[in-house]
Coordinates of N, CA and C and ligand atoms in Angstrom, one line a residue:
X2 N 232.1 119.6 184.1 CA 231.1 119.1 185.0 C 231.4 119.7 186.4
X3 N 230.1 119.4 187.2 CA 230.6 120.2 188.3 C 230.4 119.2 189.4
X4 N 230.7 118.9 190.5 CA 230.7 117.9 191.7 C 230.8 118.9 192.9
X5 N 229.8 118.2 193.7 CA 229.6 118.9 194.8 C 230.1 117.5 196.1
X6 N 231.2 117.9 196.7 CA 232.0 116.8 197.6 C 231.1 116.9 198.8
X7 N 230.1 116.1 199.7 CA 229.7 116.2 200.9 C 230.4 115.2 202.0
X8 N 230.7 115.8 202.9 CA 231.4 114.2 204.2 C 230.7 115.1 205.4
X9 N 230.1 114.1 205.8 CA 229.1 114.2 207.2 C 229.9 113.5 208.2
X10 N 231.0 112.6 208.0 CA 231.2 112.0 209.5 C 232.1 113.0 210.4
X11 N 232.1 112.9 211.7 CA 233.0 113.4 212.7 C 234.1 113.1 213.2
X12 N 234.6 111.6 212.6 CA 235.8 110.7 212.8 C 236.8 111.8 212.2
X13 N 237.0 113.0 211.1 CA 238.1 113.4 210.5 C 238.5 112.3 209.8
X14 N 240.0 112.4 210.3 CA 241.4 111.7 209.2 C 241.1 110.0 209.7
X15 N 240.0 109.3 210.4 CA 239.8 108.1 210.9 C 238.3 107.8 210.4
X16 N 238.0 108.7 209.6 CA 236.6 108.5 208.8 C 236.7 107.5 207.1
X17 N 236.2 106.4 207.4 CA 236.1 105.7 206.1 C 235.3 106.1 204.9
X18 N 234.0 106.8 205.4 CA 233.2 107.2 204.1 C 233.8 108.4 203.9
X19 N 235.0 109.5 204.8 CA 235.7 110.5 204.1 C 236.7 109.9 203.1
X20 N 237.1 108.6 203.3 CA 238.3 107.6 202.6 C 238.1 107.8 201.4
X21 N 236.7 107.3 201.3 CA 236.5 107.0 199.8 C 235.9 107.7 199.3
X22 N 235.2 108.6 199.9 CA 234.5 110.1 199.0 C 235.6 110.4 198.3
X23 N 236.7 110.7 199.0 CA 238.2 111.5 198.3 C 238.2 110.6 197.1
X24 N 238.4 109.0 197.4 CA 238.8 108.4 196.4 C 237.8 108.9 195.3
X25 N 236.4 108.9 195.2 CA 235.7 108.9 194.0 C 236.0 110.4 193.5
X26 N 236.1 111.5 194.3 CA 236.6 112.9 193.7 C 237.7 112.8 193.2
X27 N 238.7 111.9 193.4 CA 240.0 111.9 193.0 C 240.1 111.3 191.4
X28 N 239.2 110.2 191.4 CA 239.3 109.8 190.5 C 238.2 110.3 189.3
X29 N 237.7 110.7 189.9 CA 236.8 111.5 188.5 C 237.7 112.5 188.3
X30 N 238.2 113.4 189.2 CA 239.2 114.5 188.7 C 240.3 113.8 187.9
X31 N 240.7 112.7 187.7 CA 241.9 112.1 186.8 C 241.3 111.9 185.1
X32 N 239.7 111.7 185.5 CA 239.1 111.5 184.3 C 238.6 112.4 183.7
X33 N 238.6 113.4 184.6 CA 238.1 115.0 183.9 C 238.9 116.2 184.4
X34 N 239.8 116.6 184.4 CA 240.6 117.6 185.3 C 239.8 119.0 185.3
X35 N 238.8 119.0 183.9 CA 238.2 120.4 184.6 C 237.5 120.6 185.1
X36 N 236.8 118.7 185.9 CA 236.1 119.1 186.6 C 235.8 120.1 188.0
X37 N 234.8 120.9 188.2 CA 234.8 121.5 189.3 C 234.5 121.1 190.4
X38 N 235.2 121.3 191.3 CA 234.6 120.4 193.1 C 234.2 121.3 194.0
X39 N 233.2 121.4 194.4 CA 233.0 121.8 195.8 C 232.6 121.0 197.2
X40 N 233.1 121.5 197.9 CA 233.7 120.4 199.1 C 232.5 120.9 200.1
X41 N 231.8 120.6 200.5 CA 231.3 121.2 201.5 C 231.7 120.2 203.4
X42 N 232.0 120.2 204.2 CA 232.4 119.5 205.5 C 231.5 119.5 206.5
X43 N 230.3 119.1 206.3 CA 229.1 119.4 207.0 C 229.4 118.8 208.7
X44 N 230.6 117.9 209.0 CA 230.9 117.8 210.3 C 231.5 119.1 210.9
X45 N 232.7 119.9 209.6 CA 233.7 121.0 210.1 C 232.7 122.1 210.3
X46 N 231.8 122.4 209.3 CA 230.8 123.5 209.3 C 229.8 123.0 209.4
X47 N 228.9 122.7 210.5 CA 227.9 122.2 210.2 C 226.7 123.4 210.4
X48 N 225.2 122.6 209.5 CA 223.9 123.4 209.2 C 223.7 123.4 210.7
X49 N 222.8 124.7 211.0 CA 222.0 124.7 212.4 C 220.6 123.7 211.5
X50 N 220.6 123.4 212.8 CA 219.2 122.9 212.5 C 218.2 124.0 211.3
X51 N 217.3 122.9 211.0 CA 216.1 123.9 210.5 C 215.3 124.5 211.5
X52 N 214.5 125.8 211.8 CA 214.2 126.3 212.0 C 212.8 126.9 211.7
X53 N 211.7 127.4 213.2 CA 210.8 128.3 212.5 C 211.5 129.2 211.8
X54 N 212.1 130.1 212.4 CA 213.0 131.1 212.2 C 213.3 131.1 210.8
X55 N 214.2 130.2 210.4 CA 214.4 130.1 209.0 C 213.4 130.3 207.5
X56 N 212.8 129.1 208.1 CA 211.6 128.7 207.4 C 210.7 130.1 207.4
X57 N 210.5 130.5 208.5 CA 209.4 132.1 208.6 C 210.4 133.2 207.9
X58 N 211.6 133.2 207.9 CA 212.0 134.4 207.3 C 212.8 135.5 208.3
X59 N 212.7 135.5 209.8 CA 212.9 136.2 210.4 C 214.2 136.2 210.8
X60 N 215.2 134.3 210.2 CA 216.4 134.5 210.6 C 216.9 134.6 208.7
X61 N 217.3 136.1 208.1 CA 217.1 135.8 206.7 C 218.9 135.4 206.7
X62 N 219.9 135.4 207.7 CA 221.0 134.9 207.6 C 220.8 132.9 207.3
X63 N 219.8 132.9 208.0 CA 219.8 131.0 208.0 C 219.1 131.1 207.0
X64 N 217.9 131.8 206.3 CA 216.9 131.6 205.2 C 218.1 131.8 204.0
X65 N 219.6 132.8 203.6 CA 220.1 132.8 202.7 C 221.0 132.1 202.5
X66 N 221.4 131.1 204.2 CA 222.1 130.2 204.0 C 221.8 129.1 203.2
X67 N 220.5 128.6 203.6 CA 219.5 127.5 203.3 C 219.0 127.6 201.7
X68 N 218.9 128.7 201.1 CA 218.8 129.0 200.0 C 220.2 129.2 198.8
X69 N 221.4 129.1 199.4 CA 222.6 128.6 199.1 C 223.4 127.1 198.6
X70 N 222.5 126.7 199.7 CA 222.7 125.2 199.7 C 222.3 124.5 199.1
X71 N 221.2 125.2 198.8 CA 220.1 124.9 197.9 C 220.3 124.6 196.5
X72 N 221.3 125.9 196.2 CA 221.5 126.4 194.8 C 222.9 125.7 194.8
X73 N 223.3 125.5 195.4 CA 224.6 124.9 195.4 C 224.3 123.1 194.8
X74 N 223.4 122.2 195.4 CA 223.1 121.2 195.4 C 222.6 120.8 194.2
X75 N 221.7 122.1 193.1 CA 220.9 122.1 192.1 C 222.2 122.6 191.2
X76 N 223.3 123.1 191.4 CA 224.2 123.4 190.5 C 225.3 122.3 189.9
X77 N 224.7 121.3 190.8 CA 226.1 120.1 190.7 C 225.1 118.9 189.6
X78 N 226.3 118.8 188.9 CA 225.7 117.3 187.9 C 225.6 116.4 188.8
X79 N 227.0 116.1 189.5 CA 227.5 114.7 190.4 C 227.5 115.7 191.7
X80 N 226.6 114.9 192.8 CA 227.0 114.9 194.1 C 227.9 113.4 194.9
X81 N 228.5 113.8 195.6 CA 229.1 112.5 195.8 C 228.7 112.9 197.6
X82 N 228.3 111.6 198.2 CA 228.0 112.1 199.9 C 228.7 111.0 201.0
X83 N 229.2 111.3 201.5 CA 229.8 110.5 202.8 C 228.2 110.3 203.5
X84 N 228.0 109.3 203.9 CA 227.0 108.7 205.1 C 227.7 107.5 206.1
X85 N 227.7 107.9 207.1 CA 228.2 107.2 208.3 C 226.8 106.5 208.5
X86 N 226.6 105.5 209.3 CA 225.8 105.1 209.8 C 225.7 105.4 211.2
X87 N 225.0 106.5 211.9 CA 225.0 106.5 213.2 C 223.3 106.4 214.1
X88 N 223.5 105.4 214.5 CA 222.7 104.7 215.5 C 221.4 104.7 214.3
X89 N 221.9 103.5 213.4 CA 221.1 103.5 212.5 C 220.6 104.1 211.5
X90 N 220.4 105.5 211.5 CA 220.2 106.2 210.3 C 221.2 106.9 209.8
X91 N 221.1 108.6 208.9 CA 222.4 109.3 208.5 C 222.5 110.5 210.0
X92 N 223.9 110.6 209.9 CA 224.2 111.8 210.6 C 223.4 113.0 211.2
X93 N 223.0 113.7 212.0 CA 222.5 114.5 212.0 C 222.5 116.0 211.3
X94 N 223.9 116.3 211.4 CA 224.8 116.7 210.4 C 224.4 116.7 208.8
X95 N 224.1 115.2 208.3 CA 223.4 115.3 207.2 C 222.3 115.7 206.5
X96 N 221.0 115.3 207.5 CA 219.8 115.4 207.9 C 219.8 116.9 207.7
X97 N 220.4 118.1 208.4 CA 220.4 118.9 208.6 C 220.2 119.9 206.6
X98 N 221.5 119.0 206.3 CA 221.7 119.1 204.5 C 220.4 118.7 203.7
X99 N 220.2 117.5 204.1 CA 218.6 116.9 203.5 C 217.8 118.0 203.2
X100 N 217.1 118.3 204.8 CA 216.0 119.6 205.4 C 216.2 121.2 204.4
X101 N 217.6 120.6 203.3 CA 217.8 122.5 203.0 C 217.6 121.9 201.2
X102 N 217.5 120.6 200.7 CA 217.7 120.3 199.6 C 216.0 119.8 199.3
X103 N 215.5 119.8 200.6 CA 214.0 119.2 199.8 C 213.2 120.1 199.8
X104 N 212.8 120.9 199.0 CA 212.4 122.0 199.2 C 211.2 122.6 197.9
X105 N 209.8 122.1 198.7 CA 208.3 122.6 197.6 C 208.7 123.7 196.8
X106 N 208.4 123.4 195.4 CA 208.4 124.1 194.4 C 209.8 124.1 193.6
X107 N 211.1 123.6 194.2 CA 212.4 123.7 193.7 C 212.8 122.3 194.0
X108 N 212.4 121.2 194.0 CA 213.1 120.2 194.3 C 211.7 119.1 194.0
X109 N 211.0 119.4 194.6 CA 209.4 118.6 194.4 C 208.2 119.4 194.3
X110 N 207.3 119.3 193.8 CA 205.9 119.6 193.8 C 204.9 118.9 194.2
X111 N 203.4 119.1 194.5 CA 202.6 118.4 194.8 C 201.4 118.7 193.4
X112 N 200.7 117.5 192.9 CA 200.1 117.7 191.8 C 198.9 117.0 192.2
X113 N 197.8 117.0 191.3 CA 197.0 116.6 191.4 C 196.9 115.1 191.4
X114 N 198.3 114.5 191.1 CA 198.0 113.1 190.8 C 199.1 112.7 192.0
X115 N 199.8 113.5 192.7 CA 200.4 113.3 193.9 C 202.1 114.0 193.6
X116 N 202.7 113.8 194.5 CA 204.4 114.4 194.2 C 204.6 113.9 193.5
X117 N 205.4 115.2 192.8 CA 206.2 115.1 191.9 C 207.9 115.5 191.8
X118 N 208.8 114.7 191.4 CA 210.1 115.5 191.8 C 210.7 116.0 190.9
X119 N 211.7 117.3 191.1 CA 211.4 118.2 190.1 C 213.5 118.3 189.6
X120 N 214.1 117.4 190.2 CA 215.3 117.2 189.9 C 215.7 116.4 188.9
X121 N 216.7 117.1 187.5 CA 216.9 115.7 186.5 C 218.1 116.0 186.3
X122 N 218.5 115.2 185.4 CA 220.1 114.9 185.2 C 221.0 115.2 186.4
X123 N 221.0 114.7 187.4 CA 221.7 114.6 188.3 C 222.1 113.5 188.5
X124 N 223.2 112.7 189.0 CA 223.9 111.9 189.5 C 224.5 111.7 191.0
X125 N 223.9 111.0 192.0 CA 224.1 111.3 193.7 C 224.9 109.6 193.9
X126 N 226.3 109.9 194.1 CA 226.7 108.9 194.6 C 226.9 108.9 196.2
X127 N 226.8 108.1 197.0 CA 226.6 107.8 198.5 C 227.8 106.7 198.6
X128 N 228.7 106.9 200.2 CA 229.6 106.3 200.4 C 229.1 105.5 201.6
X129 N 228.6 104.9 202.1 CA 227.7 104.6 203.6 C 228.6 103.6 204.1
X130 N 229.3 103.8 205.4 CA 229.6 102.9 206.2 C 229.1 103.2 207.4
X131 N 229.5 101.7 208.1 CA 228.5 100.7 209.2 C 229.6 99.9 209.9
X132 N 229.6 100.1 211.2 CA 230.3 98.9 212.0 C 230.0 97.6 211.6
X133 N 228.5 97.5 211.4 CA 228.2 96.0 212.0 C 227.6 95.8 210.5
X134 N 226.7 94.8 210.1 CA 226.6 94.5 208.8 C 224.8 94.7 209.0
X135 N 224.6 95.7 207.7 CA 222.9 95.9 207.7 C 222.5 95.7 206.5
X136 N 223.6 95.9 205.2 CA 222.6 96.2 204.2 C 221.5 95.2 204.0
X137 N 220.7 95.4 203.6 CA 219.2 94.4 202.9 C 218.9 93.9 204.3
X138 N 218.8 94.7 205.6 CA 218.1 94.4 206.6 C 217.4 95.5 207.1
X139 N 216.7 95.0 208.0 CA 215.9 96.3 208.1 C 216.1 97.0 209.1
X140 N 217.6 97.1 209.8 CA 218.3 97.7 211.1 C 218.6 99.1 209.8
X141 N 218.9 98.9 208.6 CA 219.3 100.1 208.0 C 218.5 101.0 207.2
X142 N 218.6 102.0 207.9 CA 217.9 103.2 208.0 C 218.2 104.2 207.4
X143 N 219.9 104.4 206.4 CA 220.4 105.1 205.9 C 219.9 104.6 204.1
X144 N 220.3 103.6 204.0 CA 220.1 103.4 202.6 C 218.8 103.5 201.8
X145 N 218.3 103.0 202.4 CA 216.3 103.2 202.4 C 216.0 104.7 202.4
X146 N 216.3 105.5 203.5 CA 216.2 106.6 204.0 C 216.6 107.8 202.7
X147 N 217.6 107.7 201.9 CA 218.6 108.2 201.6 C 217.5 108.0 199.3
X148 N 217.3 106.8 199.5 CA 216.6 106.3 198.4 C 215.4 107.3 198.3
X149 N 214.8 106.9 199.4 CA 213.6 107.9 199.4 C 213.5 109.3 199.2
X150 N 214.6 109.7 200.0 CA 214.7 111.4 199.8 C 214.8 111.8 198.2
X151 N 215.7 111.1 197.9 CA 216.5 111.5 196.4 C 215.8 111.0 195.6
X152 N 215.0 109.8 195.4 CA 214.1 109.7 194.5 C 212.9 110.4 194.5
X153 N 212.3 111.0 195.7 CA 211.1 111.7 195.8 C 211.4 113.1 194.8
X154 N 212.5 113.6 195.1 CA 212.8 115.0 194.2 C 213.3 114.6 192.8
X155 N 212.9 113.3 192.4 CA 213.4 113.2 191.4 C 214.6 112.6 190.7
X156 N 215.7 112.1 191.6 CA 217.0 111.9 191.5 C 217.0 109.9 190.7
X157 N 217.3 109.8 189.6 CA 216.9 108.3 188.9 C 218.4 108.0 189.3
X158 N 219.6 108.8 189.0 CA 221.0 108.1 189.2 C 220.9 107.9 190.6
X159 N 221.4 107.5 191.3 CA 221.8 107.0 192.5 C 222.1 105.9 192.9
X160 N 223.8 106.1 193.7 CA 224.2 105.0 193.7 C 224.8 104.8 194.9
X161 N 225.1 103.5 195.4 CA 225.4 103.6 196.7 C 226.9 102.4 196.9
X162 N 227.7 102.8 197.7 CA 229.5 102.3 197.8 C 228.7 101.6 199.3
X163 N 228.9 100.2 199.7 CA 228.8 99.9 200.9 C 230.2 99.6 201.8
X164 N 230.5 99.9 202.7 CA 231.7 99.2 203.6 C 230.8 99.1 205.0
X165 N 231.7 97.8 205.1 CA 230.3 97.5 206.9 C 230.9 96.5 207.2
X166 N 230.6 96.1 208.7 CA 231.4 95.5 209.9 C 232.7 96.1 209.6
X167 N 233.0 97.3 210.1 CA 234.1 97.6 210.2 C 234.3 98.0 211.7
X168 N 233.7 97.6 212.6 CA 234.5 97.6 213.6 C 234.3 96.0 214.6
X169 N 234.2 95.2 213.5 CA 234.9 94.0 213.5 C 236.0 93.9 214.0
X170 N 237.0 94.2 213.3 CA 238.2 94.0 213.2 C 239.5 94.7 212.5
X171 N 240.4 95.2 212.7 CA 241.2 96.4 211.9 C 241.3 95.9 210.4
X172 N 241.5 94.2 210.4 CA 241.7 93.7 209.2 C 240.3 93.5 208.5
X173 N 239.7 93.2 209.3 CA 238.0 93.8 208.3 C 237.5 95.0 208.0
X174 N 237.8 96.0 208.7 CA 237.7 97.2 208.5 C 238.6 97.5 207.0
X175 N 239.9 97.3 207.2 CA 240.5 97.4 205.7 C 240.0 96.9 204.8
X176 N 239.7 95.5 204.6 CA 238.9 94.9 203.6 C 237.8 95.5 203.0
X177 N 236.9 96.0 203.8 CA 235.4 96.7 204.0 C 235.8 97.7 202.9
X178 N 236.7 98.8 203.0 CA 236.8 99.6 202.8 C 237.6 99.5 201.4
X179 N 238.7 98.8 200.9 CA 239.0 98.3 199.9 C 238.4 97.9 199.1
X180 N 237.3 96.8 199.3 CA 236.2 96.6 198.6 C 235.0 97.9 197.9
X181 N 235.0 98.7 199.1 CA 234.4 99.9 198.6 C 234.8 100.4 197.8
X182 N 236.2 100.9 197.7 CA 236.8 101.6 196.9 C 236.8 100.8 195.4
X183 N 237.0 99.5 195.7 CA 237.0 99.2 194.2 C 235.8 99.2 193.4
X184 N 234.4 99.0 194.5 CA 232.9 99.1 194.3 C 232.9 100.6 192.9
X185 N 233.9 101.2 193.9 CA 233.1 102.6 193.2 C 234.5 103.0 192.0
X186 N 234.7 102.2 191.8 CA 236.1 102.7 190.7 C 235.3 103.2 189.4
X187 N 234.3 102.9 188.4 CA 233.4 103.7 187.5 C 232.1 104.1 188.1
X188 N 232.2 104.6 189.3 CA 231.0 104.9 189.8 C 230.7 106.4 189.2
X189 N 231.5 107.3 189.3 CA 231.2 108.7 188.5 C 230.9 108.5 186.9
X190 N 230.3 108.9 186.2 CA 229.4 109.1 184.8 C 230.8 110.0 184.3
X191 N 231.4 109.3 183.0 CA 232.3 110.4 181.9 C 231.4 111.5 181.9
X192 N 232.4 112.9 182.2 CA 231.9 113.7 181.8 C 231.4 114.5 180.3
Ligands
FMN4 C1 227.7 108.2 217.1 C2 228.0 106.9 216.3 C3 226.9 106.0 216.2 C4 227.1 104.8 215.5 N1 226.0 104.0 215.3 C5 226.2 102.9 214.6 C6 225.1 102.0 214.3 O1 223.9 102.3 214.7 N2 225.3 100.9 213.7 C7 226.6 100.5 213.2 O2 226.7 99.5 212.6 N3 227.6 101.3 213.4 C8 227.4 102.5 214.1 N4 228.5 103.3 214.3 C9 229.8 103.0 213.7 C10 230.0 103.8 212.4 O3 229.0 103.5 211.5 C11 231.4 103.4 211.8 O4 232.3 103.9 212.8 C12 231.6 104.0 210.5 O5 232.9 103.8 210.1 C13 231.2 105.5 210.4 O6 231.7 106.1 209.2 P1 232.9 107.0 209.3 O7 234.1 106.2 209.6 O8 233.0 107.7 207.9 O9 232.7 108.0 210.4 C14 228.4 104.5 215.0 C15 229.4 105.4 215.2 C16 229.2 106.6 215.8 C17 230.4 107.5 216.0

């Protein structure tokens, strides 16, 4: 099987949804060793924005980047994604990933009875942490946000690890994130 690792936050080695992305790659790798990983660090390397440029063709370094990412994203059974919550929605950093995976004709279509999404057997697990506490409110912009994207192309597995109010307190931050981790202990699909 193949797994494609994404982490969008900027925190590095003080990043919680980097915490536990590891953890669910770590542990799928114990349950499948051949599985293959690709890491991508969208904070370390991040996308330029989208672009006319791109999009027109004229920058064909960003058009074959974007077309990489692309194929890279459509290559993976399991994606697994770090989402920070910042100022309410995903990362910019992320967004940037989004703009290269949603893509007319390879990812969704438009039909005569309306979109259609054109991604199957895929599995997208999401790690989403939050200072303060949002889920099933409507301050949260990532989980909703995140549903939409991936179900519009198609995506029926998806799953989401919550840790939140973690900057509560250092001892709720641990908790938060413990909890997470154990959230997602059979979160990856046997390969
Ligand atoms: C730029 C920035 C914006 C943030 N905005 C929010 C926010 O809108 N709501 C919230 O609850 N926490 C917010 N936070 C806190 C983060 O969600 C929290 O630090 C979380 O742990 C981020 O995930 P990470 O540790 O993987 O980076 C923000 C943090 C940063 C750095």
């Amino acid at each position: 099987m193949k797994l494609l690792h994404l982490d969008s936050s900027a925190l590095g080695a003080h990043s919680a949804t980097r915490e536990i992305t590891a953890a669910i790659v770590a542990r799928q790798l114990q349950r499948d060793s051949a599985t293959r990983v690709v890491h991508r660090d969208l904070a370390a390397q991040p996308l330029p924005h989208l672009d006319g440029a791109i999009l027109g063709g004229e920058d064909p370094a960003g058009a074959a980047e974007s077309a990489a990412v692309l194929e890279e994203f459509l290559a993976a059974d399991t994606v697994v994604i770090g989402a920070p919550m910042y100022n309410f929605g995903i990362p910019s950093a992320l967004k940037a990933w989004v703009d290269r995976i949603a893509v007319a004709g390879r990812t969704f279509r438009y039909t005569a009875d309306g979109p259609e999404g054109l991604v199957q057997g895929k599995t997208v697990i999401v790690a989403v942490a939050a200072g303060g506490l949002h889920a099933a409110r409507p301050s949260d912009f990532v989980e909703p946000y995140l549903r939409q994207v991936f179900g519009f192309i198609g995506v029926t597995d998806l799953r989401f690890v919550r840790a939140e109010g973690l900057a509560f307190s250092p001892a709720q931050r641990r908790a938060a994130i413990d909890a997470a981790l154990d959230d997602a202990v059979d979160l990856p699909r046997a390969a």
